[in-house]
């Protein structure tokens, strides 16, 4: 990287140590460059196998934390994450990806609920999901009833089937995504 390119990262081209450490002197060029680096690393990262016992977390204050245990409270910054908004109107889903579209091949209705089919996910991956209903009545089944229970019905590195029911009772049948009248949810999937 040339001196001129480095100078473009800071107000007035002054990239002395004192000016570099003050974020008020950072230009949009620096943020754009950092964003491009992050995007490039994320794009290439998934081409290599992940070692679940070698992780690190680092913030921009140069605080490096190595984690080598299997403690689920430590979040691997290299983890594959999907975050999407699922809006349903008369059984037709509209998906808006916030992150991780490169891991989803399709989102479809299944007799038991919602089927997510994955791509670019290593064999042996076990997905975890979280659903937050953002419409006032969640996923509406009809004018009175709503989905009150969701769970991982089947899962693996190829797909995740989220079962949808009104209640968690075995006597209550599943509701396919195509039977949802209306509703919006934010869904996060850790891969």
Short mmCIF file of C-alpha atoms in Angstrom, two decimals:
data_model
loop_
_atom_site.label_atom_id
_atom_site.label_comp_id
_atom_site.label_asym_id
_atom_site.label_seq_id
_atom_site.Cartn_x
_atom_site.Cartn_y
_atom_site.Cartn_z
CA UNK A 1 0.00 0.00 0.00
CA UNK A 2 1.42 3.36 -0.97
CA UNK A 3 1.96 6.30 1.36
CA UNK A 4 -0.71 8.26 -0.53
CA UNK A 5 -3.24 5.46 0.02
CA UNK A 6 -2.46 5.43 3.76
CA UNK A 7 -2.78 9.21 3.95
CA UNK A 8 -6.24 9.01 2.35
CA UNK A 9 -7.43 7.10 5.43
CA UNK A 10 -6.95 10.14 7.70
CA UNK A 11 -8.22 13.72 7.75
CA UNK A 12 -5.67 16.05 6.20
CA UNK A 13 -3.47 13.10 5.21
CA UNK A 14 -1.82 13.11 8.65
CA UNK A 15 -1.25 9.49 9.63
CA UNK A 16 1.05 10.05 12.59
CA UNK A 17 0.49 7.71 15.54
CA UNK A 18 -1.51 10.24 17.56
CA UNK A 19 -3.81 11.00 14.60
CA UNK A 20 -4.28 7.30 13.69
CA UNK A 21 -5.46 6.40 17.19
CA UNK A 22 -8.14 9.15 17.23
CA UNK A 23 -11.23 7.89 15.38
CA UNK A 24 -12.34 11.46 14.75
CA UNK A 25 -9.49 11.63 12.20
CA UNK A 26 -10.61 8.54 10.26
CA UNK A 27 -12.10 9.17 6.82
CA UNK A 28 -14.88 7.25 5.03
CA UNK A 29 -12.11 5.80 2.83
CA UNK A 30 -10.69 3.94 5.83
CA UNK A 31 -14.11 2.49 6.70
CA UNK A 32 -14.71 1.45 3.08
CA UNK A 33 -11.30 -0.22 2.92
CA UNK A 34 -11.94 -2.09 6.19
CA UNK A 35 -15.38 -3.20 4.96
CA UNK A 36 -13.83 -4.53 1.73
CA UNK A 37 -11.24 -6.51 3.72
CA UNK A 38 -13.92 -8.03 5.96
CA UNK A 39 -16.10 -8.94 2.96
CA UNK A 40 -13.14 -10.55 1.18
CA UNK A 41 -12.13 -12.58 4.22
CA UNK A 42 -15.71 -13.78 4.77
CA UNK A 43 -15.99 -14.81 1.12
CA UNK A 44 -12.78 -16.87 1.21
CA UNK A 45 -13.13 -18.17 4.78
CA UNK A 46 -15.75 -20.74 3.90
CA UNK A 47 -13.47 -22.47 1.41
CA UNK A 48 -11.41 -23.89 4.27
CA UNK A 49 -12.46 -26.40 6.94
CA UNK A 50 -13.12 -24.93 10.37
CA UNK A 51 -11.35 -26.31 13.43
CA UNK A 52 -13.87 -25.94 16.25
CA UNK A 53 -11.13 -26.06 18.91
CA UNK A 54 -9.08 -23.17 17.54
CA UNK A 55 -10.88 -19.87 17.74
CA UNK A 56 -10.04 -16.28 18.47
CA UNK A 57 -11.94 -13.11 19.20
CA UNK A 58 -10.38 -9.70 18.55
CA UNK A 59 -11.77 -6.23 18.76
CA UNK A 60 -10.33 -3.06 17.25
CA UNK A 61 -8.55 -2.16 20.49
CA UNK A 62 -6.09 -5.03 19.85
CA UNK A 63 -7.55 -7.16 22.62
CA UNK A 64 -7.00 -10.74 21.53
CA UNK A 65 -8.74 -13.60 23.32
CA UNK A 66 -7.95 -17.19 22.43
CA UNK A 67 -10.56 -19.83 23.18
CA UNK A 68 -9.91 -23.51 22.87
CA UNK A 69 -12.63 -25.09 24.93
CA UNK A 70 -16.08 -26.24 23.92
CA UNK A 71 -17.86 -23.59 26.01
CA UNK A 72 -20.99 -22.61 24.09
CA UNK A 73 -20.89 -19.15 25.66
CA UNK A 74 -17.82 -18.34 23.53
CA UNK A 75 -19.03 -17.32 20.08
CA UNK A 76 -16.67 -18.13 17.26
CA UNK A 77 -16.25 -15.04 15.09
CA UNK A 78 -15.63 -17.37 12.14
CA UNK A 79 -19.02 -19.06 12.53
CA UNK A 80 -21.42 -19.19 9.62
CA UNK A 81 -24.52 -17.16 10.45
CA UNK A 82 -27.74 -16.56 8.60
CA UNK A 83 -30.06 -13.71 9.56
CA UNK A 84 -33.20 -13.19 7.55
CA UNK A 85 -36.62 -11.58 7.73
CA UNK A 86 -39.46 -13.87 6.69
CA UNK A 87 -42.71 -12.11 5.77
CA UNK A 88 -45.70 -14.30 4.88
CA UNK A 89 -48.91 -13.20 3.16
CA UNK A 90 -51.53 -15.81 2.24
CA UNK A 91 -48.97 -18.59 2.45
CA UNK A 92 -46.43 -16.88 0.18
CA UNK A 93 -43.09 -16.15 1.87
CA UNK A 94 -40.89 -13.15 1.12
CA UNK A 95 -37.31 -13.53 2.35
CA UNK A 96 -35.05 -10.54 3.03
CA UNK A 97 -31.50 -11.54 3.90
CA UNK A 98 -29.60 -9.47 6.41
CA UNK A 99 -26.61 -11.83 6.47
CA UNK A 100 -25.62 -15.26 5.20
CA UNK A 101 -27.58 -15.63 1.95
CA UNK A 102 -24.62 -17.59 0.61
CA UNK A 103 -25.61 -20.49 2.91
CA UNK A 104 -29.29 -20.79 1.93
CA UNK A 105 -30.29 -22.62 -1.25
CA UNK A 106 -34.03 -22.32 -0.59
CA UNK A 107 -36.74 -21.52 1.94
CA UNK A 108 -39.88 -23.56 1.30
CA UNK A 109 -43.09 -24.79 2.85
CA UNK A 110 -43.12 -28.34 4.21
CA UNK A 111 -46.06 -30.28 5.69
CA UNK A 112 -44.56 -29.75 9.15
CA UNK A 113 -43.53 -26.08 8.81
CA UNK A 114 -40.56 -24.33 7.16
CA UNK A 115 -37.76 -26.11 5.29
CA UNK A 116 -34.40 -24.35 4.91
CA UNK A 117 -32.10 -26.08 2.43
CA UNK A 118 -28.41 -25.20 2.87
CA UNK A 119 -25.49 -24.77 0.51
CA UNK A 120 -21.78 -24.17 1.17
CA UNK A 121 -22.08 -25.82 4.60
CA UNK A 122 -19.55 -28.49 5.66
CA UNK A 123 -20.73 -32.03 6.33
CA UNK A 124 -21.37 -32.66 10.02
CA UNK A 125 -22.60 -29.13 10.76
CA UNK A 126 -25.41 -28.97 13.31
CA UNK A 127 -27.57 -25.86 12.87
CA UNK A 128 -29.17 -23.93 15.71
CA UNK A 129 -31.99 -21.47 15.17
CA UNK A 130 -33.78 -18.60 16.87
CA UNK A 131 -37.09 -17.08 15.78
CA UNK A 132 -38.41 -13.71 16.95
CA UNK A 133 -41.89 -12.86 15.71
CA UNK A 134 -41.97 -9.18 14.83
CA UNK A 135 -45.60 -8.84 13.80
CA UNK A 136 -48.00 -8.24 16.69
CA UNK A 137 -49.71 -11.63 16.42
CA UNK A 138 -46.78 -13.72 15.17
CA UNK A 139 -47.58 -16.12 12.32
CA UNK A 140 -51.39 -16.12 11.96
CA UNK A 141 -53.07 -19.41 11.04
CA UNK A 142 -56.51 -17.81 10.71
CA UNK A 143 -58.46 -14.89 12.22
CA UNK A 144 -58.16 -16.39 15.73
CA UNK A 145 -55.21 -18.77 15.92
CA UNK A 146 -51.44 -18.16 15.71
CA UNK A 147 -48.30 -20.29 15.79
CA UNK A 148 -47.28 -20.59 19.43
CA UNK A 149 -44.61 -23.27 19.17
CA UNK A 150 -41.65 -23.84 16.85
CA UNK A 151 -38.89 -26.43 17.13
CA UNK A 152 -36.13 -28.17 15.18
CA UNK A 153 -38.05 -31.13 13.72
CA UNK A 154 -35.13 -32.41 11.65
CA UNK A 155 -31.72 -30.94 10.95
CA UNK A 156 -28.29 -31.55 9.53
CA UNK A 157 -25.67 -29.98 7.30
CA UNK A 158 -28.03 -30.18 4.28
CA UNK A 159 -31.21 -28.73 5.76
CA UNK A 160 -33.21 -27.55 8.77
CA UNK A 161 -36.93 -28.28 9.13
CA UNK A 162 -38.59 -25.99 11.67
CA UNK A 163 -41.80 -27.53 12.93
CA UNK A 164 -44.67 -25.07 13.45
CA UNK A 165 -47.64 -25.75 15.76
CA UNK A 166 -50.27 -23.77 17.58
CA UNK A 167 -49.27 -25.46 20.86
CA UNK A 168 -46.61 -28.05 21.80
CA UNK A 169 -49.17 -30.82 22.22
CA UNK A 170 -48.73 -34.11 20.32
CA UNK A 171 -52.44 -34.01 19.49
CA UNK A 172 -52.09 -30.68 17.63
CA UNK A 173 -51.15 -31.02 13.97
CA UNK A 174 -48.33 -29.13 12.31
CA UNK A 175 -48.93 -26.05 10.20
CA UNK A 176 -47.10 -25.74 6.86
CA UNK A 177 -45.66 -22.38 5.91
CA UNK A 178 -48.09 -22.30 2.98
CA UNK A 179 -51.01 -22.22 5.48
CA UNK A 180 -49.81 -19.09 7.29
CA UNK A 181 -52.22 -16.24 6.55
CA UNK A 182 -49.91 -13.43 7.65
CA UNK A 183 -46.93 -12.65 9.84
CA UNK A 184 -43.33 -11.53 10.03
CA UNK A 185 -40.38 -13.09 11.84
CA UNK A 186 -36.65 -12.47 12.19
CA UNK A 187 -34.86 -15.81 11.95
CA UNK A 188 -31.22 -16.47 12.86
CA UNK A 189 -29.47 -19.74 12.06
CA UNK A 190 -26.01 -20.62 13.36
CA UNK A 191 -24.20 -23.07 11.09
#
